[in-house]
Coordinates of C-alpha atoms in Angstrom, one line a residue:
X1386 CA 0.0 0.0 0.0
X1387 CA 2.8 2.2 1.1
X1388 CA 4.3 1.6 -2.5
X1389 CA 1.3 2.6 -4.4
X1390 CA 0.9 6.1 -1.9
X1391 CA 4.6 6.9 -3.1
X1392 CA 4.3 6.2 -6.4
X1393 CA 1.1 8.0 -6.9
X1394 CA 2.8 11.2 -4.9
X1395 CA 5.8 10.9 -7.2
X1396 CA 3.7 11.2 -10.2
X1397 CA 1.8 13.9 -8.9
X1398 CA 4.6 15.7 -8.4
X1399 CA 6.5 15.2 -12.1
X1400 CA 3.0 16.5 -13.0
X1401 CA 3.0 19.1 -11.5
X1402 CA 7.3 20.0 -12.3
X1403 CA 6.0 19.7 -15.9
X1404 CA 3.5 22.3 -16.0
X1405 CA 5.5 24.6 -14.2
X1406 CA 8.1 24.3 -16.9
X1407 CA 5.3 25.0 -19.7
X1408 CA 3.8 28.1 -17.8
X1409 CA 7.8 29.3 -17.6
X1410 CA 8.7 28.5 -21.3
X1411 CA 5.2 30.3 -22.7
X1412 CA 6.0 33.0 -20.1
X1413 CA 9.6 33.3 -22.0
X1414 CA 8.4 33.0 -24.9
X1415 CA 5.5 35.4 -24.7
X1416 CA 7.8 38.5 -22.9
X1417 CA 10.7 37.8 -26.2
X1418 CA 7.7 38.0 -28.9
X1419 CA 6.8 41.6 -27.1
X1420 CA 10.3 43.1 -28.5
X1421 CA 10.0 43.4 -31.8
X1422 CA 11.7 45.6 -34.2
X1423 CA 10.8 47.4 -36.9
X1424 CA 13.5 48.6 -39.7
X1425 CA 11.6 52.0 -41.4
X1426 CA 13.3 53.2 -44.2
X1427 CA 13.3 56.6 -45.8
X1428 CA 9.9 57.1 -48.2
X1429 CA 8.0 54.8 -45.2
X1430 CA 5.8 56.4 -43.1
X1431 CA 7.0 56.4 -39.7
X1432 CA 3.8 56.5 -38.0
X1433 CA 2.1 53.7 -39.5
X1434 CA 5.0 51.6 -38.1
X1435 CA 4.3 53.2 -34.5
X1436 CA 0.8 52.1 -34.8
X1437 CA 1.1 48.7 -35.8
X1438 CA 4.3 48.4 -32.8
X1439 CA 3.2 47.0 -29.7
X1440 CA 4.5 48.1 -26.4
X1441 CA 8.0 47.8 -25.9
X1442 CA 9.0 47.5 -29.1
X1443 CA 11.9 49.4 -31.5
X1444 CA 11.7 51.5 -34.2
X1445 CA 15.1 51.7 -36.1
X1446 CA 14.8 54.1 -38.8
X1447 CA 17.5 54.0 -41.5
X1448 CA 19.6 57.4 -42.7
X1449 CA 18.1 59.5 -44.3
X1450 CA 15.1 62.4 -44.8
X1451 CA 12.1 62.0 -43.3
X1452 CA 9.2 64.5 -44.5
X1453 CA 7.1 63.6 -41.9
X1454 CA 5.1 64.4 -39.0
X1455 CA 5.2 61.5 -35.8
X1456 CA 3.1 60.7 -32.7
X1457 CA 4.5 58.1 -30.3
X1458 CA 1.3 57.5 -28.4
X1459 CA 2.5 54.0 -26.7
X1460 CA 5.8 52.9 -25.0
X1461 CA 8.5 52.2 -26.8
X1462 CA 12.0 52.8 -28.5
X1463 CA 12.0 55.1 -31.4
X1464 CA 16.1 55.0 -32.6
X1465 CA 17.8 56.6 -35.4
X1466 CA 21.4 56.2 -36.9
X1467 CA 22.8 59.3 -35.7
X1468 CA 22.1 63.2 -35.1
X1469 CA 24.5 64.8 -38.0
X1470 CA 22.8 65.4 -41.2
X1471 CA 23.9 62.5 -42.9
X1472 CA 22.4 60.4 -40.0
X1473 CA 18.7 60.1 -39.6
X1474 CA 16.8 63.7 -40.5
X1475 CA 12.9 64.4 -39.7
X1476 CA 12.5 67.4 -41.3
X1477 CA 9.5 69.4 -42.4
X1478 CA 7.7 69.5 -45.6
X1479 CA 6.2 72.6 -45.0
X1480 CA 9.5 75.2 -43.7
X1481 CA 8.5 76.4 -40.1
X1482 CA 5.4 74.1 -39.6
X1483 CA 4.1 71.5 -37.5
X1484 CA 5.5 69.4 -34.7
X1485 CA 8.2 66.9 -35.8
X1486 CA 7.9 64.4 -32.9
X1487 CA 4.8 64.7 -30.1
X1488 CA 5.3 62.0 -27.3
X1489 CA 2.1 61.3 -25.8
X1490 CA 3.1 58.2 -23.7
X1491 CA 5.4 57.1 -20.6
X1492 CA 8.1 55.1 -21.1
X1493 CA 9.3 56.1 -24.4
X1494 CA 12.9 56.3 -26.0
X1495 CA 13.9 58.7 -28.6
X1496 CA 17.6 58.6 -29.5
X1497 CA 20.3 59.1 -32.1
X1498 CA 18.6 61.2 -34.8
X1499 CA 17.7 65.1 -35.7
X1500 CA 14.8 66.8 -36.0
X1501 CA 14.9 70.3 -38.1
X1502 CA 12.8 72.7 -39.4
X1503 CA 9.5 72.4 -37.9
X1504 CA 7.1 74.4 -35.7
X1505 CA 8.4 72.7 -32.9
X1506 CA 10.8 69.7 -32.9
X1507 CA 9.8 68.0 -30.2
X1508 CA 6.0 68.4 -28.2
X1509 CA 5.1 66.6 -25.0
X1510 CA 1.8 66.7 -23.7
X1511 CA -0.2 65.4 -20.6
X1512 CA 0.5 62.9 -17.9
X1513 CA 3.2 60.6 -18.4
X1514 CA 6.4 59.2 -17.0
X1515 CA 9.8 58.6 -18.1
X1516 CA 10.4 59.8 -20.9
X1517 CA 14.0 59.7 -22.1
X1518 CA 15.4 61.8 -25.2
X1519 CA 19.8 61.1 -26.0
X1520 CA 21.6 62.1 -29.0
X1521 CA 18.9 63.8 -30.4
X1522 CA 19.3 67.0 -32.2
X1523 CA 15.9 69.3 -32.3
X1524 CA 17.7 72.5 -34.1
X1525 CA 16.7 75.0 -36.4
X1526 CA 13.1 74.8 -35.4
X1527 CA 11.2 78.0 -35.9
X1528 CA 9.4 78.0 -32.4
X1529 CA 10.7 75.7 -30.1
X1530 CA 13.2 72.7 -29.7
X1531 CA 11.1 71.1 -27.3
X1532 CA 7.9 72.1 -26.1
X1533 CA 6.3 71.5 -22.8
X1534 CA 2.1 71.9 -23.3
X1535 CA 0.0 73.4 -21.3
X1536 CA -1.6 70.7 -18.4
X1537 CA 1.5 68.7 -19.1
X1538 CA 2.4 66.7 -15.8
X1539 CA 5.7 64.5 -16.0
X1540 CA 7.5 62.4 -14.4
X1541 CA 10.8 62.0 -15.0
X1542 CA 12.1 63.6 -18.2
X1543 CA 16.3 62.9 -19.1
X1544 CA 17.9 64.9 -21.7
X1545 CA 21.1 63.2 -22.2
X1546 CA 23.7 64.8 -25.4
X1547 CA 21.0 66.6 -26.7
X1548 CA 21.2 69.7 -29.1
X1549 CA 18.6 72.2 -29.0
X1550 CA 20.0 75.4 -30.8
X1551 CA 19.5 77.4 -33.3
X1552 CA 15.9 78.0 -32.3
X1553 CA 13.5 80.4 -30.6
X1554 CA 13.8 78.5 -27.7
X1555 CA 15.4 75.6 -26.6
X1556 CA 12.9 74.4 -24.4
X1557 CA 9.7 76.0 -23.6
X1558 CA 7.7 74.9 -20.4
X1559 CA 4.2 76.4 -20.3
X1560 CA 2.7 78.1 -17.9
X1561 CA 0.7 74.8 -16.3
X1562 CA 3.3 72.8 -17.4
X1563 CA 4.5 70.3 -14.5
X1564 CA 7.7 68.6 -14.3
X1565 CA 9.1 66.4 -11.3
X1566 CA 12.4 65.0 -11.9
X1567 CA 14.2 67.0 -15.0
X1568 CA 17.7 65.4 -15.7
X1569 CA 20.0 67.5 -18.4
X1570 CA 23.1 66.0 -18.7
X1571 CA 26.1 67.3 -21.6
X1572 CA 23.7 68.7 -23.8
X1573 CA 23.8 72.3 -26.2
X1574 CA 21.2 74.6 -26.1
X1575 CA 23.0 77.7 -27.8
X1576 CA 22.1 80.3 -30.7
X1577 CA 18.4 80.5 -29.3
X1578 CA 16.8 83.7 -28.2
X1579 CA 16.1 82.3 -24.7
X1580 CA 18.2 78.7 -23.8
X1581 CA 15.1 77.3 -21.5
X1582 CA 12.5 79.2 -20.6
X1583 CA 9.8 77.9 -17.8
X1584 CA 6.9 79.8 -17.1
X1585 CA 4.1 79.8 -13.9
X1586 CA 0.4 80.1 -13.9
X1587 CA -0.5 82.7 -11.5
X1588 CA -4.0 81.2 -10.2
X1589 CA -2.8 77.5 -9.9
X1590 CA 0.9 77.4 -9.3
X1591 CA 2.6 73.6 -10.4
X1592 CA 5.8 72.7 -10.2
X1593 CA 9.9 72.3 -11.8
X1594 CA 10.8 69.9 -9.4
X1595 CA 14.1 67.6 -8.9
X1596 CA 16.1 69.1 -11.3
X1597 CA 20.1 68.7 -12.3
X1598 CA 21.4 70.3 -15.2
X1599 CA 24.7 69.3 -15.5
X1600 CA 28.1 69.6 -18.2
X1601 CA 25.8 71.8 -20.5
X1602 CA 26.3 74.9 -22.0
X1603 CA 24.4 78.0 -23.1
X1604 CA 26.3 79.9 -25.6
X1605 CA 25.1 83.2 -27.2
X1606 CA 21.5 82.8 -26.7
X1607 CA 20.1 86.5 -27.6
X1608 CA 18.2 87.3 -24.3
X1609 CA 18.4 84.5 -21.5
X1610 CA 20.6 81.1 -21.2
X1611 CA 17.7 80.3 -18.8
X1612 CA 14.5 81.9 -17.5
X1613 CA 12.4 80.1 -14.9
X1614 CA 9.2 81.1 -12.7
X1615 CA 9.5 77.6 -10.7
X1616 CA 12.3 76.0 -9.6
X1617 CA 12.9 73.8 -6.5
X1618 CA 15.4 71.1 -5.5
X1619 CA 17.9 71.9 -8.2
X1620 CA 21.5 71.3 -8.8
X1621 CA 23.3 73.3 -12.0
X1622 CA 26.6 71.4 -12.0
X1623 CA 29.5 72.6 -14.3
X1624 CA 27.1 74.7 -16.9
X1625 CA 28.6 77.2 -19.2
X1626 CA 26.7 80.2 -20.0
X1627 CA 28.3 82.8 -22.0
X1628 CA 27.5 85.5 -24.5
X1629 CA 24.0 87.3 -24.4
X1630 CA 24.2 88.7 -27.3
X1631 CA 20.8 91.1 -27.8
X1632 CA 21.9 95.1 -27.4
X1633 CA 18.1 96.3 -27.1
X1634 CA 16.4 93.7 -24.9
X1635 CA 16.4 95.7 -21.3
X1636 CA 16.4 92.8 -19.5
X1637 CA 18.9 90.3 -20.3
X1638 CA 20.3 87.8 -18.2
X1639 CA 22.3 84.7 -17.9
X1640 CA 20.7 82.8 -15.8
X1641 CA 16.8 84.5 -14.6
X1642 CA 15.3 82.8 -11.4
X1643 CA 11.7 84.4 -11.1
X1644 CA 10.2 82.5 -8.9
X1645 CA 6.3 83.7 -8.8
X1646 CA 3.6 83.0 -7.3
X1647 CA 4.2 79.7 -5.0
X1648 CA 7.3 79.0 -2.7
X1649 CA 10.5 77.1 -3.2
X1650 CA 13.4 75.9 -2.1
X1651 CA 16.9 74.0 -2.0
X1652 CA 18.3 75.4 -5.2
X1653 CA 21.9 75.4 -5.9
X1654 CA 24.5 76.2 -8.6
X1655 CA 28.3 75.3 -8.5
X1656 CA 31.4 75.0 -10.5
X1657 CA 29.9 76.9 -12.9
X1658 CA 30.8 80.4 -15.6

């Protein structure tokens, strides 16, 4: 009897070993088929790849101009083959128009390519989180390198070796614009008429909070290397701003804290010219 009880138990447990090793080879299975990639090549339409990606894929786009217009309104990894002109270009079709990259998602990737030309290069909007832009080039742009909507609440935005010069601004935040946890880290933002500029609403006060700016440089921006109305717990580490270069705006500055409207605190800049 004793014989039968154990081999009944023994096979109840292979059994039971076996489906745990089918659940862990379909979970395997199912978290490598969520990473796909997706090659786009110039003449494709970017956003029709986006919208047939699933979350957590790539998008590798190939050298080249793209004419076009993109959304990313899911998470994922939009990657280019580099941020000089003969790398991977969005560019306008329409000089001075439009938005060449909107993020309207957390946990989006956007690296290694340039954006020119447009309205605004790069546009984020409402509440998301983590959101990572490196090597990325928004330049030449006839409003605005990056915007920051109005009613935009992030969390976590890195900047890492970007380039925003060359337009009106480098970054704009609007005035109900909320950002906790900015990260700018060896990036350009030069040749603007204001570097960043950051802005507060007056009846609802939001926040710039948890920022480091650091190894980044502000070089003959016409009015302001940066302008802010919010600003607490911040560190501007080893920044270079240099050269205002506008002879009839009254109030020019290198660096602008105007804090309005809302208290702050814990802001410090060091090692700095």
């Amino acid at each position: 009897m004793s014989s039968d009880v154990g081999e009944k138990a023994r096979a109840v447990f292979l059994a039971a070993l076996m489906v745990l090793s089918v659940v862990a080879m379909s979970t395997a299975f199912a978290g490598s088929a969520a990473a796909a990639t997706t090659t786009v090549s110039p003449g494709d339409s970017i956003q029709s790849a986006i919208d047939n990606a699933d979350p957590g894929d790539t998008i590798e786009l190939e050298a080249g101009t793209y004419n076009q217009q993109t959304t990313v309104n899911k998470s994922l990894t939009l990657v280019g083959a580099g941020n000089s002109a003969s790398g991977t270009v969005l560019q306008a079709s329409s000089s001075g128009s439009g938005n060449g990259i909107t993020v309207n998602a957390s946990d989006v990737t956007v690296r290694d390519l340039r954006i020119t030309d447009y309205g605004n290069g790069i546009r984020l909007k409402n509440t998301h989180s983590n959101i990572v832009f490196e090597s990325v080039d928004s330049v030449g742009n006839s409003n605005r390198g990056m915007e920051v909507r109005n009613s935009a609440d992030l969390d976590d935005l890195e900047l890492n070796n970007v380039n925003f010069s060359n337009n009106v601004d480098g970054i704009r935040g609007a005035t109900t614009s909320s950002i906790d946890g900015l990260t700018i880290t060896e990036s350009k933002f030069n040749y603007n008429t204001k570097g960043i500029e950051i802005y507060q609403d007056e009846s609802s006060p939001v926040q710039l909070n948890d920022v480091t700016i650091s190894d980044t440089e502000f070089i003959d921006n016409a009015q302001k290397g940066i302008y802010t109305e919010k600003l607490s717990n911040a560190t501007l580490d080893n920044i270079t701003v240099d050269g205002i270069t506008s002879d009839t705006y009254v109030v020019n500055n290198g660096i602008d804290i105007n804090l309005k409207y809302d208290s702050y605190e814990n802001i410090t800049i060091r090692d700095s010219t």
